[in-house]
PDB file of C-alpha atoms and ligand atoms in Angstrom:
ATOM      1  CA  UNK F   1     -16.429   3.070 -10.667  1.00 71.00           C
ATOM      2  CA  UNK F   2     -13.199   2.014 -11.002  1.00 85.00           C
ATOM      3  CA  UNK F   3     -10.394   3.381 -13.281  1.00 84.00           C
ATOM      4  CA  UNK F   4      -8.027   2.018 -16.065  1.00 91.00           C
ATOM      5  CA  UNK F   5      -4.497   0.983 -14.822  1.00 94.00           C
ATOM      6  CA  UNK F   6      -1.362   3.450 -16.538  1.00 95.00           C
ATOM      7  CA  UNK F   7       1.713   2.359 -16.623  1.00 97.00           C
ATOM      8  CA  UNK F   8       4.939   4.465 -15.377  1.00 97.00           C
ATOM      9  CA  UNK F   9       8.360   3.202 -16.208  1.00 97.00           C
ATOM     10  CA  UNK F  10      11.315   4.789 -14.775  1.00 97.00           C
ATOM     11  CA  UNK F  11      14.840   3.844 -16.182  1.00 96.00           C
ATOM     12  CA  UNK F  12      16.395   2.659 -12.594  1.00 97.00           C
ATOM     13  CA  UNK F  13      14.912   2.180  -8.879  1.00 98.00           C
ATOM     14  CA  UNK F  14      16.330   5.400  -7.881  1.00 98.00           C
ATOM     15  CA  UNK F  15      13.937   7.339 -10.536  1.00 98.00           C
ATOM     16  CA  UNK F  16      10.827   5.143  -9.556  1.00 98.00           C
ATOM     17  CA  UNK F  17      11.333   6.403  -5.644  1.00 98.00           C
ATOM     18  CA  UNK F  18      11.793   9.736  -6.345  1.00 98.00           C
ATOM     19  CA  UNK F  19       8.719   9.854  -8.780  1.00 98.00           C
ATOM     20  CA  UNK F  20       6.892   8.112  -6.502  1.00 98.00           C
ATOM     21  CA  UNK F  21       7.950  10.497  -3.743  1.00 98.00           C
ATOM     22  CA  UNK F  22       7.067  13.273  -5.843  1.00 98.00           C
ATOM     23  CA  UNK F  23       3.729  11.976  -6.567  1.00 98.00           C
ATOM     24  CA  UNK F  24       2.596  11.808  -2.720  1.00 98.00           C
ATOM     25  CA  UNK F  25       3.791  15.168  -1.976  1.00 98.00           C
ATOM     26  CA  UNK F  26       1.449  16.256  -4.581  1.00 98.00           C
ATOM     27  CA  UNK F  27      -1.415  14.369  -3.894  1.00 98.00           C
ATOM     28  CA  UNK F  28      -1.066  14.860  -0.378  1.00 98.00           C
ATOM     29  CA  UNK F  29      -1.228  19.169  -0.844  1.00 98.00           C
ATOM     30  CA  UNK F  30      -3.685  18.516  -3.560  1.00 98.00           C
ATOM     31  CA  UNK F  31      -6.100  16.845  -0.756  1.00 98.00           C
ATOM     32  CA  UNK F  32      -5.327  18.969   1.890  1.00 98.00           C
ATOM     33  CA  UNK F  33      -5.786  22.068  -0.316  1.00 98.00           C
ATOM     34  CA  UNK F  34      -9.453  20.947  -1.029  1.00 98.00           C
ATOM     35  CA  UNK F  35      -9.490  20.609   2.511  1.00 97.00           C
ATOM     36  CA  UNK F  36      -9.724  17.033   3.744  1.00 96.00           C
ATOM     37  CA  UNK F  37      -7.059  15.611   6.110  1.00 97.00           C
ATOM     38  CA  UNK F  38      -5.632  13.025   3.597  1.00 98.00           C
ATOM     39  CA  UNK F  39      -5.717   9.310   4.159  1.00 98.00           C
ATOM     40  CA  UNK F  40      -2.613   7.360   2.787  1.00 98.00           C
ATOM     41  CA  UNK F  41      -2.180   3.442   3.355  1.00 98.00           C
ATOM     42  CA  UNK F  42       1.937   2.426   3.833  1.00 98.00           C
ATOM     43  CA  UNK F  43       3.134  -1.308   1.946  1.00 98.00           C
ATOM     44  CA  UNK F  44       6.188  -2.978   2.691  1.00 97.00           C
ATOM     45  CA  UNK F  45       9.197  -3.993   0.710  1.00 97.00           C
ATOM     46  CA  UNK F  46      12.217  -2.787  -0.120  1.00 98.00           C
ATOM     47  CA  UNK F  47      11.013  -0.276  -2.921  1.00 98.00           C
ATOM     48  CA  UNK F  48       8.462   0.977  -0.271  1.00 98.00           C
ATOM     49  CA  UNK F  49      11.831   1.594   2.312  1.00 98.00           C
ATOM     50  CA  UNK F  50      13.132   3.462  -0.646  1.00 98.00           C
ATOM     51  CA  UNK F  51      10.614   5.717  -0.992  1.00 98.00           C
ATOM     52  CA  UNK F  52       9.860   6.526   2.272  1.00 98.00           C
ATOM     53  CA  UNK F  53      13.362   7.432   2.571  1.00 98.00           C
ATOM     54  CA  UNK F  54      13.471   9.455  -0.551  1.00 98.00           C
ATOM     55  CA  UNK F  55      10.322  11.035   0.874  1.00 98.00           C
ATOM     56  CA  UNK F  56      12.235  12.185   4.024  1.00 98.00           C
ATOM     57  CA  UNK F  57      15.320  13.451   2.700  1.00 98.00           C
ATOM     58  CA  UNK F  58      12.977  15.501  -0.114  1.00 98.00           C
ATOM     59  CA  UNK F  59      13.298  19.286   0.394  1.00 97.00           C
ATOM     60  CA  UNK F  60       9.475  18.668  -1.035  1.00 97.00           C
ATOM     61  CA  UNK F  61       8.633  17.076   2.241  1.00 98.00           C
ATOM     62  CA  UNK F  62       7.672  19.993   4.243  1.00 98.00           C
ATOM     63  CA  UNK F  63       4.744  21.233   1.776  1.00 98.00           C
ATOM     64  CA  UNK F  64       2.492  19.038   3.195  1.00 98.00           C
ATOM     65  CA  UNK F  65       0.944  19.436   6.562  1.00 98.00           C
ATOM     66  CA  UNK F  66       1.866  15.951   7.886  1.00 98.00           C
ATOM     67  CA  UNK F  67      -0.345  17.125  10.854  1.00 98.00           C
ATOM     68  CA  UNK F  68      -3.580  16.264   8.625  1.00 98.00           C
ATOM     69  CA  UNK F  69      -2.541  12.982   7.398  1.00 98.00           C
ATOM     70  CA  UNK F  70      -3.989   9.805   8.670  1.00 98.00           C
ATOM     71  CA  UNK F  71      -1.338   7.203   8.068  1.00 98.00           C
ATOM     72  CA  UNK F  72      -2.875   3.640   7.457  1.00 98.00           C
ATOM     73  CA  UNK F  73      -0.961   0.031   6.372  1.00 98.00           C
ATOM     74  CA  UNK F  74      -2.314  -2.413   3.880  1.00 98.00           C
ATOM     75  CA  UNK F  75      -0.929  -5.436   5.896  1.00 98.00           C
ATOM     76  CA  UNK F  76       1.491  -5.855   8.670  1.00 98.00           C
ATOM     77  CA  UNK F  77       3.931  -8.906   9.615  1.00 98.00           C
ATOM     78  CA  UNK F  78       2.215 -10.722  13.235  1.00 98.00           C
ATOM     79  CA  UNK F  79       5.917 -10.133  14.940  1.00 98.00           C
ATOM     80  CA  UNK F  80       6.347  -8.432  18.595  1.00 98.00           C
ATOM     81  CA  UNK F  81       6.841  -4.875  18.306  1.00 98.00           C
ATOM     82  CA  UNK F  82      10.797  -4.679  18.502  1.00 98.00           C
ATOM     83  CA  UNK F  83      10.646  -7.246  15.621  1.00 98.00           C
ATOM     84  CA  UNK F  84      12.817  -5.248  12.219  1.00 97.00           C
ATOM     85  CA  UNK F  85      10.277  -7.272   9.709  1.00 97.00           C
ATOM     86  CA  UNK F  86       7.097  -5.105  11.185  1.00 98.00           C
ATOM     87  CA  UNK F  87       6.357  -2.814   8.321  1.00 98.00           C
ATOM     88  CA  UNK F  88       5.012  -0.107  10.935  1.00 98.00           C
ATOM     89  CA  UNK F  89       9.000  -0.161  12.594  1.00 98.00           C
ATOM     90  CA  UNK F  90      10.836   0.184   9.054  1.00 98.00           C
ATOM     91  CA  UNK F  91       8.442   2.756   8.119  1.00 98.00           C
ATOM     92  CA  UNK F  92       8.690   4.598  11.547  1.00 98.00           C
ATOM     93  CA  UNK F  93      12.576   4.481  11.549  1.00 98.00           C
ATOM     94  CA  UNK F  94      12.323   5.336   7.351  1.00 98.00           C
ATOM     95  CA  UNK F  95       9.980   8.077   7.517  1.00 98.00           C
ATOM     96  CA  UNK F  96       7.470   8.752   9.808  1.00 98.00           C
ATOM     97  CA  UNK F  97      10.409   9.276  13.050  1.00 98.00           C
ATOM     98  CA  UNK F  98      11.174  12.143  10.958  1.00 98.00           C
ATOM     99  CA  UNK F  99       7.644  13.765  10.307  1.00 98.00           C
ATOM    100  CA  UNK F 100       5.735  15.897  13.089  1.00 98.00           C
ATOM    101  CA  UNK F 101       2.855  13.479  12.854  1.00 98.00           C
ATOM    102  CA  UNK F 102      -0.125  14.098  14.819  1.00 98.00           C
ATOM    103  CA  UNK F 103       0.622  10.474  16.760  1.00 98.00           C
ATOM    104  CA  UNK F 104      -3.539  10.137  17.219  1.00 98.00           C
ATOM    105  CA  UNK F 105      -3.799   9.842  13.497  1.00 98.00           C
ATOM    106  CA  UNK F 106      -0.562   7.040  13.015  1.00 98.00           C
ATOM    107  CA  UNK F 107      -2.883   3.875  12.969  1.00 98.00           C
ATOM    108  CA  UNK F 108      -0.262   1.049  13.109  1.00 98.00           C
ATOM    109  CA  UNK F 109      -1.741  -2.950  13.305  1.00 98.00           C
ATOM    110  CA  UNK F 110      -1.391  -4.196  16.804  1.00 98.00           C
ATOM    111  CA  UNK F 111       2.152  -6.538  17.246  1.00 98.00           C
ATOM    112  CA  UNK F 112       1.976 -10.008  18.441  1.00 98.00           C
ATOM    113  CA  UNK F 113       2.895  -8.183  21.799  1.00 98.00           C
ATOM    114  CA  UNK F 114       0.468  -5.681  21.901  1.00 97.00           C
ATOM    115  CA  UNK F 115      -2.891  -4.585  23.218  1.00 95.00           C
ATOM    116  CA  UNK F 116      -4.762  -7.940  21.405  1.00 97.00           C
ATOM    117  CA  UNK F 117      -2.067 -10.523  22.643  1.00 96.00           C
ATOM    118  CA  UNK F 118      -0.904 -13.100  20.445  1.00 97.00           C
ATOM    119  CA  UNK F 119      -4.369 -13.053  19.061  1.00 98.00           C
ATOM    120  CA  UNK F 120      -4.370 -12.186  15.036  1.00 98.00           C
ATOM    121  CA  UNK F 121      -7.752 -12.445  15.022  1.00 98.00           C
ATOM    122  CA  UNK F 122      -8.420 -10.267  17.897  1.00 98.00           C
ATOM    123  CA  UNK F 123      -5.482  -7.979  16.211  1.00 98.00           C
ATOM    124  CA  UNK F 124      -7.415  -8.070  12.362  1.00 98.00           C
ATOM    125  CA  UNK F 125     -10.809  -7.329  14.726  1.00 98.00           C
ATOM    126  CA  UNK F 126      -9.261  -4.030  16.332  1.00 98.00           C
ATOM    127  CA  UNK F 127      -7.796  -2.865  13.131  1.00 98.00           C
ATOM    128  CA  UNK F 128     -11.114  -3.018  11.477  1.00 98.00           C
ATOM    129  CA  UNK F 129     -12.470  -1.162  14.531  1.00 98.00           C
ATOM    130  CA  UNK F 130      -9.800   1.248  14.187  1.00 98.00           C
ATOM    131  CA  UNK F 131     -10.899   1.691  10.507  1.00 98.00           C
ATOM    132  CA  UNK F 132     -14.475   2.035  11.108  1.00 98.00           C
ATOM    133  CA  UNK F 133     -14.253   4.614  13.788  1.00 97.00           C
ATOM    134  CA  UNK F 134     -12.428   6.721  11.262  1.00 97.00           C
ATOM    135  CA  UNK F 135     -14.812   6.208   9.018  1.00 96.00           C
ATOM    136  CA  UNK F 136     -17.571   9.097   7.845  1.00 93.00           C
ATOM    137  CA  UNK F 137     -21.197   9.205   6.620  1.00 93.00           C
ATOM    138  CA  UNK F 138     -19.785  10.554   3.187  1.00 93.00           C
ATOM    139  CA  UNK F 139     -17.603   7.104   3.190  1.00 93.00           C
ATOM    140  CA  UNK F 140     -20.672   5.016   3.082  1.00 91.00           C
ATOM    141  CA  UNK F 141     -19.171   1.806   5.279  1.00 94.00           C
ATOM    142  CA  UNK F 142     -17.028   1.160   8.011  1.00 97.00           C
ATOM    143  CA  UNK F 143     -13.933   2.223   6.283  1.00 98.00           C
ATOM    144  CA  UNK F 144     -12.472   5.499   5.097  1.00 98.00           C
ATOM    145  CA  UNK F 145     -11.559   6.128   1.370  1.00 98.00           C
ATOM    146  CA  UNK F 146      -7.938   6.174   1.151  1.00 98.00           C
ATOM    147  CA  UNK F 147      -6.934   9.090  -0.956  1.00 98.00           C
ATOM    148  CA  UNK F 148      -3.449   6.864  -1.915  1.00 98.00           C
ATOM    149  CA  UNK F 149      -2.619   3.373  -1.232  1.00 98.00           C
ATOM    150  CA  UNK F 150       0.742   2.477  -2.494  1.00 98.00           C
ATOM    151  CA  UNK F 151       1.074  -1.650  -2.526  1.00 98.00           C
ATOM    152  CA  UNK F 152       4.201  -3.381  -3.333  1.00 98.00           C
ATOM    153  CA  UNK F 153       3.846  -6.605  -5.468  1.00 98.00           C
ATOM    154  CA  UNK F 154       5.613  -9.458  -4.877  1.00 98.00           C
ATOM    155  CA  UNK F 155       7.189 -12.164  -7.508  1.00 98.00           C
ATOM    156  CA  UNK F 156       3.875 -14.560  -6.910  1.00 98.00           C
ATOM    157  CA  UNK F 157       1.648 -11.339  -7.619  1.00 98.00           C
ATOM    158  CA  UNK F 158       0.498 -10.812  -4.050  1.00 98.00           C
ATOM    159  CA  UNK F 159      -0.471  -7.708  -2.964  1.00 98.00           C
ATOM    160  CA  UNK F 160      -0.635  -6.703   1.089  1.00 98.00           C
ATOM    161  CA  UNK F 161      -0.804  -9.893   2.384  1.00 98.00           C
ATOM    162  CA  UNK F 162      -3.241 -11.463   0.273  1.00 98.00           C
ATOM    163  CA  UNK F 163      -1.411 -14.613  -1.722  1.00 98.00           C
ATOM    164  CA  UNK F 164      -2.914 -16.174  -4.575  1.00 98.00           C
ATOM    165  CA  UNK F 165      -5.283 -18.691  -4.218  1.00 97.00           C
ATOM    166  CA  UNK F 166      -5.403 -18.638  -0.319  1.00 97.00           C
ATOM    167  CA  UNK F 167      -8.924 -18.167   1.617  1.00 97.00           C
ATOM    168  CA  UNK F 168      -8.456 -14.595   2.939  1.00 97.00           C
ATOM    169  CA  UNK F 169      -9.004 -13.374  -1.028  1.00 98.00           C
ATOM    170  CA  UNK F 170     -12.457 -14.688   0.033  1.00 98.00           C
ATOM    171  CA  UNK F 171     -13.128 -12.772   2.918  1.00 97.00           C
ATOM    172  CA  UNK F 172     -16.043 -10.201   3.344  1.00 96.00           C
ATOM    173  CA  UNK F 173     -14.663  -8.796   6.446  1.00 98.00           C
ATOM    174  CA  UNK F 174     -12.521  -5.337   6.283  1.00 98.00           C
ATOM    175  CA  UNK F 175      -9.084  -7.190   7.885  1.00 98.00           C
ATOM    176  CA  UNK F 176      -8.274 -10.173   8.476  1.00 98.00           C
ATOM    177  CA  UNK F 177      -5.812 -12.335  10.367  1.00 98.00           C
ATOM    178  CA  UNK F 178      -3.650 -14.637   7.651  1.00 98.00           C
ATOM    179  CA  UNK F 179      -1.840 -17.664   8.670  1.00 97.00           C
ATOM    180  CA  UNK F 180       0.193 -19.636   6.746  1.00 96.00           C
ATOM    181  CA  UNK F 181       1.795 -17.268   4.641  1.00 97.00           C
ATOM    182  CA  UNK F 182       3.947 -18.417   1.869  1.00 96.00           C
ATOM    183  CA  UNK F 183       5.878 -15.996   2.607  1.00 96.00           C
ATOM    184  CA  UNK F 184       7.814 -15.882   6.178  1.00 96.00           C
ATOM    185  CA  UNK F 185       6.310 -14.568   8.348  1.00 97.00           C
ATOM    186  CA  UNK F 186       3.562 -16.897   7.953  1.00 97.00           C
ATOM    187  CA  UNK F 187       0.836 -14.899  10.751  1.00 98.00           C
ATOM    188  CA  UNK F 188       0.241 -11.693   9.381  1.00 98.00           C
ATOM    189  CA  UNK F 189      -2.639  -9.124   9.432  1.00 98.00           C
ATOM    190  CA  UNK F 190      -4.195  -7.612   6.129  1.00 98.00           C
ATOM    191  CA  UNK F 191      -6.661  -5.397   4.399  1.00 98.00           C
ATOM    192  CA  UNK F 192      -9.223  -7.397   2.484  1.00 98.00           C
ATOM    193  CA  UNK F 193     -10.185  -6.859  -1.228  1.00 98.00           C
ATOM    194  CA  UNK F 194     -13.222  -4.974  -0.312  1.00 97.00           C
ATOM    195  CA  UNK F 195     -10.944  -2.932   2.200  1.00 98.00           C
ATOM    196  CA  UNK F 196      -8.226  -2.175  -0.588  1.00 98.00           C
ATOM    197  CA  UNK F 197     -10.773  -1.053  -3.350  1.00 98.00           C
ATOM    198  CA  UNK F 198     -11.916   1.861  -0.727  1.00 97.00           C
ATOM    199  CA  UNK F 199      -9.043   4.022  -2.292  1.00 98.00           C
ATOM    200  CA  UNK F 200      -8.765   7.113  -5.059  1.00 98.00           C
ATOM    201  CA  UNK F 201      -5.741   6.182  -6.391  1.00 98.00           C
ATOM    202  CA  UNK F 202      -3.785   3.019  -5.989  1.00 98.00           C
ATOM    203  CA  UNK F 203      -0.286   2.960  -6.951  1.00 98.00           C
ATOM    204  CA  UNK F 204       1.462  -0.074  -7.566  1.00 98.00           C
ATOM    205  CA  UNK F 205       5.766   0.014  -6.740  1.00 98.00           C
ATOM    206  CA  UNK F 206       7.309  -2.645  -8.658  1.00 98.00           C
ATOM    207  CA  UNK F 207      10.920  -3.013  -9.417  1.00 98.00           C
ATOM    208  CA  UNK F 208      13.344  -5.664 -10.551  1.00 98.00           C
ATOM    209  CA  UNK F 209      12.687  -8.793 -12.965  1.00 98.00           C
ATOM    210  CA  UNK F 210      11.527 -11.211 -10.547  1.00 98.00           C
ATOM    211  CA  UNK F 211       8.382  -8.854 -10.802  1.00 98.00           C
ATOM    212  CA  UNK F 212       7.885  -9.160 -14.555  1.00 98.00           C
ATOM    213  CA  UNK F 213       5.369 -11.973 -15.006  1.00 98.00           C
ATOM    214  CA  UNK F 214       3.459 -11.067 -11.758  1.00 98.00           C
ATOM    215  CA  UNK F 215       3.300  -7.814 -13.119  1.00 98.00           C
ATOM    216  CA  UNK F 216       2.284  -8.429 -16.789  1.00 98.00           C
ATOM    217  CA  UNK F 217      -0.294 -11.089 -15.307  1.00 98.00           C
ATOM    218  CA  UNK F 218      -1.992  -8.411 -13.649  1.00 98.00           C
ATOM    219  CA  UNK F 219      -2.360  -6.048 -16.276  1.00 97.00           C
ATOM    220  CA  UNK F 220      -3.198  -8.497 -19.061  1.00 95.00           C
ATOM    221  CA  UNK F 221      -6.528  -9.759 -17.439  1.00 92.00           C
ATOM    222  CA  UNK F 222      -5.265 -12.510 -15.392  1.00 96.00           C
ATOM    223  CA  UNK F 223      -8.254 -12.892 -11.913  1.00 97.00           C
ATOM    224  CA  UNK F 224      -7.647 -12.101  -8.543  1.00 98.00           C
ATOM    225  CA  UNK F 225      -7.708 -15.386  -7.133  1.00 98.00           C
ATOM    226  CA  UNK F 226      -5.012 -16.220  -9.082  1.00 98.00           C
ATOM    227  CA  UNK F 227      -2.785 -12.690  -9.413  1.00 98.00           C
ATOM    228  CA  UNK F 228      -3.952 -10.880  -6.642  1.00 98.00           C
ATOM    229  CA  UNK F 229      -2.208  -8.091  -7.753  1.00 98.00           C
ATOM    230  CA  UNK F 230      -5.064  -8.061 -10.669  1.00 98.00           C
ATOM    231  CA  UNK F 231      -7.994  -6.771  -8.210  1.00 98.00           C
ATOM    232  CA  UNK F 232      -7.116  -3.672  -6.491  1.00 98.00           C
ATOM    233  CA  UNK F 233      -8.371  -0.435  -8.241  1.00 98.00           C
ATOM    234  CA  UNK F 234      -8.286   2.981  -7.374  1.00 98.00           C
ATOM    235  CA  UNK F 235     -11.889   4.822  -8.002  1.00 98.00           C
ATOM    236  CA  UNK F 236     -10.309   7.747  -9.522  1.00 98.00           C
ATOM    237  CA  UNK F 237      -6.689   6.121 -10.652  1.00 98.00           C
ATOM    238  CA  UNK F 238      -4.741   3.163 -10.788  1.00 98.00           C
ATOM    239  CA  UNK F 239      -0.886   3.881 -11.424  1.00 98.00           C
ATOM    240  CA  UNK F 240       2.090   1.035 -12.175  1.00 98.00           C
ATOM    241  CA  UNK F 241       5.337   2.424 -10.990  1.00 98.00           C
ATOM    242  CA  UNK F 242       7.999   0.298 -12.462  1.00 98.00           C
ATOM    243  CA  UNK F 243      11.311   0.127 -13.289  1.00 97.00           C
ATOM    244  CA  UNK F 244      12.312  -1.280 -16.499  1.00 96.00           C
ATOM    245  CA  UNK F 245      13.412  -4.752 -15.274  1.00 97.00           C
ATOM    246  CA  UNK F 246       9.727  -4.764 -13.372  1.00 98.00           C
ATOM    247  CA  UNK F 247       8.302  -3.434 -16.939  1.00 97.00           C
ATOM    248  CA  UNK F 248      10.137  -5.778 -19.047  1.00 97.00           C
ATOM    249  CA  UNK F 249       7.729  -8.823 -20.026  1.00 97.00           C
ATOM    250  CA  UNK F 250       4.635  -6.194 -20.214  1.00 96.00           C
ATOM    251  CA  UNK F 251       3.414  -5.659 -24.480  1.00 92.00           C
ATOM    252  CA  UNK F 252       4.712  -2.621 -25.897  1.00 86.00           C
ATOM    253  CA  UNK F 253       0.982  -1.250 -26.047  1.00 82.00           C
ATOM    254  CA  UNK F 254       1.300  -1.223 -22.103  1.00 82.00           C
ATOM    255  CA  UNK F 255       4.414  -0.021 -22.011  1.00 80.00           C
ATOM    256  CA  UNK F 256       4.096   2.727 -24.262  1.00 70.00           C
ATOM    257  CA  UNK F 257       0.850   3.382 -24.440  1.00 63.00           C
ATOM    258  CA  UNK F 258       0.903   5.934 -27.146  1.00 56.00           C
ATOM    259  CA  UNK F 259       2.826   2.894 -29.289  1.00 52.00           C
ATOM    260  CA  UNK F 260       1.008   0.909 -32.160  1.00 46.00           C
TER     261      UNK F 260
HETATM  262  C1  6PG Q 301       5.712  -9.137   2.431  1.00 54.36           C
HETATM  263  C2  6PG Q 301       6.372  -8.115   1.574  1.00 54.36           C
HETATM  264  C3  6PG Q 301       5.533  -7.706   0.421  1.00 54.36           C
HETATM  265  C4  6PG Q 301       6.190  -6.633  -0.389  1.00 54.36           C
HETATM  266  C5  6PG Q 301       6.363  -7.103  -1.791  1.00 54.36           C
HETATM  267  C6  6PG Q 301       7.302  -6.212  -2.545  1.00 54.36           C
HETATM  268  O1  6PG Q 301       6.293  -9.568   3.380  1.00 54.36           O
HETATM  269  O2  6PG Q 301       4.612  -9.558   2.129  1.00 54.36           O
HETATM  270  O3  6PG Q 301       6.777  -7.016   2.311  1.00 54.36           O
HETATM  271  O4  6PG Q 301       4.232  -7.434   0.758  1.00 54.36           O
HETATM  272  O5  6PG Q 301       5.482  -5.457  -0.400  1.00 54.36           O
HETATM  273  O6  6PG Q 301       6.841  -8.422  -1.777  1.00 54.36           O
HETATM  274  O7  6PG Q 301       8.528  -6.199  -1.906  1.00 54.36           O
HETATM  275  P1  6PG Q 301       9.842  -5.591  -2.565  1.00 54.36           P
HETATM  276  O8  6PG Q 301       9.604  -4.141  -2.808  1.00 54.36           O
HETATM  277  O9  6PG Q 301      10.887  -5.848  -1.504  1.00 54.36           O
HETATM  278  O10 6PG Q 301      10.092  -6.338  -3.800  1.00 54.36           O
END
């Protein structure tokens, strides 16, 4: 099953990091409360910083038991450790620095200076391990459902670090090592399709107009070879977080969906 996409506008970035913020905090009591340790997956970008600072300086933030969270990331940058593009360092020195994480369940991808070398294959390989072994009978496959992942889109409509048209879309393995990137930098690690459509609810954080036809694309049937943006689905929901630049070339109908 897969659900229909909604679409959120929010008048300014501000609103659509503080919603957004909002939103985990509730989901994440919401899952603990049925009592399941909650499984979120972390994007990159600049809206993604936002949030996760919004997130930390939210009064909201100590409701959930960060303790029994499992903190995942849909891609990662193949950079040494110290490197500021890593997604796992901005969202350490963002948000997670500032959480009392159980460190066992922080899952970062290896750097280009870690335990798999300079290896992204070797690095995609132990991140799928890493996946696997968290993994549960109830999750039927060697990856655990995801009760949120939030994925930034970029102006080409790629999502983690799968870019339109390029051979990793193809891929039946959970992660998998991407070179040349066309966007720096060009070795980078990422969840595959079949990896990304293991979540509950995907949320989508777009903002600004250089996201308005990648965005519109995606909701108005483009393919996933093409908009990549156009595959993921949550099981249970599927949620567009926008601004109104990121909103602005989407019909009215999507916009407003109560419009005729
Ligand atoms: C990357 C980016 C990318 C990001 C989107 C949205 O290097 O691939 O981090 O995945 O999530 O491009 O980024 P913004 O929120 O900065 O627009």
């Amino acid at each position: 099953m897969s659900s229909t996409p909604t679409v959120e506008v929010h008048r300014t970035v501000d609103e659509v990091a503080r919603a957004t913020a909002a939103r985990l905090v509730t989901r994440l009591v919401d899952v603990q409360s049925a009592g399941r340790v909650a499984n979120i997956v972390l994007t990159g970008g600049s809206i993604a910083r936002q949030v996760h600072r919004t997130l930390r300086d939210s009064p909201a933030v100590s409701a959930v038991d960060w303790k029994r969270v499992q903190v995942w990331w849909g891609d990662e940058r193949f950079v040494p450790a110290s490197d500021p593009e890593r997604n796992e360092l901005q969202a350490r020195e963002d948000l997670l620095d500032a959480l009392p994480l159980d460190p066992d369940k922080v899952h970062p991808v290896a750097a280009s200076d870690g335990s798999y070398g300079d290896d992204p294959d070797a690095a995609a390989a132990g991140y799928a391990d890493e996946l696997a072994g968290q993994s549960t009978p109830e999750d039927h496959g060697d990856v655990p459902t995801f009760d949120v992942l939030m994925l930034g889109i970029g102006p080409d409509g790629h999502v983690a670090s799968l870019f339109p048209e390029h051979p990793a879309l193809h891929e039946t393995r959970s992660v998998v090592a991407v070179r040349h990137s066309p966007k720096p930098p060009p070795t980078r690690v990422t969840l595959t399709f079949r990896t990304l459509a293991r979540a509950r609810e995907v949320w989508f954080l777009a903002t600004g107009d250089s996201k308005a036809g990648a965005v519109r694309n995606a909701l108005s049937g483009a393919g996933q070879l093409q908009v990549p943006a156009a595959g993921p689905r949550g099981t249970e929901r599927s949620v567009w977080l926008l601004d109104h630049e990121a909103a602005a070339a989407l019909p009215k109908q999507l916009r407003y969906p109560g419009a005729r």
